[in-house]
Structure formats: structure tokens, C-alpha cells
XYZ file of C-alpha atoms in Angstrom:
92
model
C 122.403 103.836 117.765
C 121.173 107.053 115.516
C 121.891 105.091 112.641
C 119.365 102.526 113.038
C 116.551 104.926 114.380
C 117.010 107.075 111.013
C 116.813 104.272 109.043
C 113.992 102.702 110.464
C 112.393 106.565 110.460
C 112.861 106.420 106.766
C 111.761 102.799 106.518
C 108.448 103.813 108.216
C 108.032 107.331 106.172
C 108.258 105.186 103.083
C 106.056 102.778 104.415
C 103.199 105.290 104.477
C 103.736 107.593 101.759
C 104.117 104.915 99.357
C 100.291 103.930 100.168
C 99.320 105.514 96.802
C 101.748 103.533 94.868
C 100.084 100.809 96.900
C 96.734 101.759 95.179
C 97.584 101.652 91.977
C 99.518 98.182 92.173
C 95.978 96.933 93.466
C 94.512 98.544 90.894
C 96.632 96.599 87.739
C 96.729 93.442 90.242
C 93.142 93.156 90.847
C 89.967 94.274 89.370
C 87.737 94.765 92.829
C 88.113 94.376 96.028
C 86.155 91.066 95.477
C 89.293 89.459 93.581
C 91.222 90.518 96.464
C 89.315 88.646 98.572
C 88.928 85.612 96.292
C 92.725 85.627 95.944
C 93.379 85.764 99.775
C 90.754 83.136 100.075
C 92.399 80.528 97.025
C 95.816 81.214 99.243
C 94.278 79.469 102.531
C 92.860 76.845 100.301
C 94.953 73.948 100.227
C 95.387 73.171 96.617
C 94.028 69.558 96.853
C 90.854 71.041 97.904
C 90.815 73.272 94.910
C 91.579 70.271 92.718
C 88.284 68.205 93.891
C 86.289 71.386 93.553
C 87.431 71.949 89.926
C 89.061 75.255 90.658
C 92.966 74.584 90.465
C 93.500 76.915 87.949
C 91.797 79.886 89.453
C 93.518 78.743 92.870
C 97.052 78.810 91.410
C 96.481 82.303 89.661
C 94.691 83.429 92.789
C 97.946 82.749 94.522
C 100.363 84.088 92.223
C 98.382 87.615 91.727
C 98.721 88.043 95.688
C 102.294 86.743 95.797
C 103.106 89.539 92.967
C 101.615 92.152 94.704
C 103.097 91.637 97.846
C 106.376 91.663 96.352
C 105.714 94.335 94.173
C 104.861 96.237 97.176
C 108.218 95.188 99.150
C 109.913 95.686 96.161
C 109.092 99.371 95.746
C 109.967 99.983 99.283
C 113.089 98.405 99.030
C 114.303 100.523 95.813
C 113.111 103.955 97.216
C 115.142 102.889 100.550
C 118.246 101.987 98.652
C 118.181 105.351 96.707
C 117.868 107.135 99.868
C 120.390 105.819 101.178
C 122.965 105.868 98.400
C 122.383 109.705 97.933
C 122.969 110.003 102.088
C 125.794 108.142 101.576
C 127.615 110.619 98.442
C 126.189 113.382 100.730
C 127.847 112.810 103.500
């Protein structure tokens, strides 16, 4: 039972004090806040609408700039967690 309340402890610790890695993966992602927004927006769009409106392009990169930073974000988490965990592990 300790076990999974340290790990989730780390879990959350990394959750928060990555936030400035956060930033700066926003930062290369997006220009503004504004292409955040537009990119969150083209992901709720069905593509067929984007299609008739003439913006399929801008939908599907949109898309794929949010998708990358969510998993870039995950992905980071993820790492740090397994490194923490494989130096618990030789340390204990």
C-alpha cells in the first residue's frame, strides 16, 4: 500500500514541477496563446467541416501541433518517472 502512495506522490511532484518544461514546449509548439486556441478549436472541428470551409490543411496541422504537445508533455513525465524510479530501485 506505501508503494503506490509514493509513487503516485512522485507522479504528482513531477506533475507540478515540470510546469516550466511545460512552458517552454508551448513556447516551440505554438506562437501565442491565440494558436493554442485555434488548434484546440480545429480539434473539435470535424474535418469535413474544415474541408467545405477551405481550411483542411490548417485543421490537420492544428491537430497534430496539439497532439505533439500533449505527448510531449506525457512524455517528459513519463521519462523523469522512470529515472526516478530506476535510481530507487539500485538504491535500495
Amino acid at each position: 500500500m506505501e508503494v503506490i502512495d509514493i509513487e503516485a506522490f512522485i507522479m504528482v511532484v513531477l506533475l507540478i514541477v515540470n510546469i516550466p518544461l511545460y512552458k517552454i514546449i508551448f513556447k516551440v509548439m505554438f506562437r501565442d496563446s491565440d494558436d493554442f486556441k485555434e488548434s484546440v478549436r480545429y480539434s473539435f472541428t470535424p474535418d469535413l467541416f474544415s474541408l467545405f470551409r477551405g481550411q483542411y490543411w490548417k485543421d490537420q496541422i492544428g491537430e497534430a501541433k496539439l497532439s505533439f504537445f500533449i505527448i510531449a508533455c506525457i512524455a517528459s513525465v513519463a521519462f523523469e518517472y522512470l529515472i526516478i524510479k530506476s535510481v530507487i530501485g539500485i538504491l535500495v
